[in-house]
Amino acid sequence: MRMLARCAFDDAQPIRGTLAQSYFESRDLWSVAMEIEDIRFHPACPRESGEHPAVVIAMRSISSRAVTAVQRLFLDRQGRKIGKGMMLGTCSGAAMQLQPKIGSTLHIAEGPETALACIAMDHAPTWALGSTSLIQTFPVIGDIDRLVIWADHDPLQKIGGIWCRPGHKAAGVCMDRWLKAGKQVEVETPKREGWDEADVWSARCARL
């Protein structure tokens, strides 16, 4: 799976002038996405039901920065997203490192759109992890002293017989680990249920 992920990323192309540009423009994220080399476009990316156009984002090992997985955002012929993102490869211990680490603060979010919105709002550097489970298991990084978790404000869901908000739960588990390591941690969540920071950014852009 790791090799398939690497091949999908290597075969992908820059996003300018593609359906990926149309998608990010529709989310008011193009000015940020266009600057990130790890975000690419694949016109016929493999998936279970065949091949489809997709945004392909590298997921790099946190320890080595090698590409071990990719996040795929499948698009229709009008550049609209089809379903949820799908990861391929070895995702554990990896992240969409949309910006290089600078200084001792790092921001993390679940989806790449949410992370791009954080960057657009001048919260940098920001990485995307792709799922609540990867936020929950996000490892302590030695040279990062302050972690900011941009959690989705998920509706209540029953998981394992317990009602919870998945985004809040994952952020809490991650926060506990980092606090025990002596780090500073902040959790930010939109006030509106069902929203993430990408929704906040879109609403802000709509008011301009």
C-alpha atoms as one frame of an Amber mdcrd trajectory, in Angstrom:
protein
   0.000   0.000   0.000   2.868   2.346   0.749   4.285   1.799  -2.742   0.870
   2.424  -4.320   0.615   5.655  -2.361   4.061   6.760  -3.463   3.262   5.961
  -7.100  -0.020   7.900  -6.923   1.833  10.936  -5.588   4.699  10.670  -8.083
   2.263  10.335 -10.999   0.246  13.381  -9.931   0.811  16.862 -11.354   0.763
  20.478 -10.107  -2.760  21.681  -9.359  -2.823  24.918 -11.353  -5.278  24.735
 -14.262  -6.829  21.448 -13.087 -10.065  20.373 -11.422  -8.174  20.729  -8.145
  -7.919  24.462  -8.741 -11.679  24.599  -9.330 -12.288  22.729  -6.084 -10.046
  24.906  -3.950 -11.449  28.059  -5.528 -14.946  26.901  -4.563 -13.742  26.581
  -0.951 -11.966  29.985  -0.948  -8.676  28.153  -0.382  -6.928  28.499  -3.736
  -4.536  31.283  -2.698  -3.164  28.995   0.020  -3.329  25.614  -1.751  -1.521
  26.894  -4.844   1.620  27.506  -2.781   1.921  23.975  -1.367   3.926  21.517
  -3.471   2.682  18.478  -1.550  -0.829  19.124  -2.894  -1.151  17.633  -6.391
  -3.775  16.523  -8.911  -4.176  13.067 -10.427  -6.552  12.864 -13.440  -7.121
   9.111 -12.980  -6.315   8.221  -9.382  -6.981   4.594  -8.399  -9.821   3.771
  -6.014 -11.921   0.712  -5.266 -14.434   1.444  -8.022 -11.908   2.258 -10.741
 -10.118   5.529 -11.452 -11.293   9.078 -10.792  -9.816  12.594 -10.804  -8.494
  13.455  -7.358  -6.533  15.885  -5.285  -3.583  13.880  -3.949  -1.831  15.146
  -0.824   1.386  13.635   0.500   1.375  12.214   4.007   4.932  12.275   5.266
   6.507  10.373   8.132   6.819  12.677  11.132  10.254  11.239  11.881  11.786
  10.945   8.384   9.532  13.103   6.132   9.342  10.220   3.620   6.015   9.898
   1.787   4.338   6.868   3.374   0.708   7.577   2.429  -1.540   9.963   0.533
  -4.888  11.579   1.187  -7.183  11.481  -1.855 -10.038  13.923  -2.399 -12.004
  12.541  -5.342 -13.660  15.071  -7.643 -16.394  14.994 -10.236 -15.964  16.549
 -13.680 -17.039  19.941 -12.338 -14.412  19.906  -9.590 -16.850  19.099  -6.783
 -15.767  16.760  -4.007 -17.201  13.240  -4.031 -17.748  11.872  -0.533 -15.090
  12.005   2.148 -11.332  11.918   1.696  -9.723   8.491   1.440  -6.228   7.670
   2.657  -3.915   5.154   1.033  -0.691   3.756   2.473   0.869   3.703   5.940
  -0.812   6.597   7.746   0.266   5.881  11.326   3.031   8.262  12.349   2.460
  10.433   9.272   0.827  13.783   8.556   0.037  16.111   5.690   2.884  18.488
   6.472   1.471  21.409   4.515   4.090  23.754   5.946   7.549  23.072   7.384
   8.052  23.344  11.116   9.167  26.847  12.056   9.801  27.737  15.673   8.338
  25.816  18.589   4.591  26.065  17.800   2.627  23.651  15.609  -1.051  23.698
  14.618  -2.875  20.501  13.641  -6.330  19.828  12.169  -8.245  16.826  10.893
  -9.041  17.590   7.255  -6.746  19.273   4.733  -9.392  21.909   3.980  -9.549
  22.764   7.681  -5.768  23.021   7.847  -5.667  25.240   4.752  -8.293  27.499
   6.331  -6.125  27.790   9.441  -3.190  28.805   7.255  -5.387  31.353   5.480
  -6.215  32.814   8.906  -2.489  33.159   9.673  -2.171  30.154  11.971   1.095
  28.615  10.885   2.611  26.168  10.501  -0.399  23.857  10.209  -0.523  20.143
   9.432  -3.539  17.974   8.581  -3.826  14.444   9.945  -6.792  13.121   7.991
  -8.797  11.456  10.769  -9.747  11.736  14.423  -7.859   8.515  15.165  -4.626
  10.051  13.878  -5.231  13.181  15.962  -5.842  10.939  18.961  -2.512   9.150
  18.457  -0.479  12.169  17.287   2.955  11.680  18.891   4.804  14.208  21.010
   7.443  16.005  18.929  10.562  16.966  20.833  11.232  20.383  19.317   7.588
  21.526  19.512   6.717  23.207  22.817   3.198  24.448  21.968   0.532  22.469
  20.119  -2.727  24.028  18.904  -5.441  21.520  17.958  -8.174  22.855  15.658
 -10.928  20.365  16.488 -14.081  19.930  14.411 -17.304  20.679  16.301 -18.854
  17.314  15.496 -22.456  16.507  16.463 -22.926  14.010  19.281 -22.431  10.431
  18.128 -22.707   7.091  19.881 -19.346   5.324  19.631 -18.778   2.063  21.494
 -21.962   2.634  23.450 -20.846   6.076  24.632 -22.138   9.416  23.381 -19.359
  11.813  22.424 -18.218  14.407  19.919 -15.428  12.625  17.968 -13.418  15.774
  17.269 -13.494  16.866  20.906 -12.677  13.368  22.149  -9.665  12.978  19.853
  -8.359  16.421  20.776  -8.704  15.613  24.472  -6.728  12.370  24.218  -3.994
  14.104  22.222  -3.918  17.019  24.665  -3.470  14.715  27.665  -0.469  13.030
  26.044   1.238  16.310  25.230   0.505  17.835  28.648   2.046  14.808  30.366
   5.167  15.437  28.275   5.367  18.968  29.670   4.077  20.709  26.556   1.626
  23.599  26.195  -1.608  22.627  24.434  -4.608  24.633  23.240  -7.803  23.273
  21.690  -9.840  25.551  19.426 -13.334  24.625  18.212 -15.926  26.556  16.176
 -18.936  27.669  18.213 -21.403  26.297  15.677 -22.158  22.577  15.834 -21.238
  20.698  12.670 -18.641  23.256  11.615 -14.888  23.125  11.230 -12.477  25.991
  10.571 -12.997  25.623   6.814 -16.658  26.506   7.380 -15.619  29.464   9.526
 -13.293  30.654   6.761 -15.945  30.238   4.041 -18.436  32.233   6.106 -15.871
  34.975   6.618 -15.105  35.119   2.894 -18.825  35.273   2.068 -19.139  38.433
   4.159 -16.365  40.248   2.288
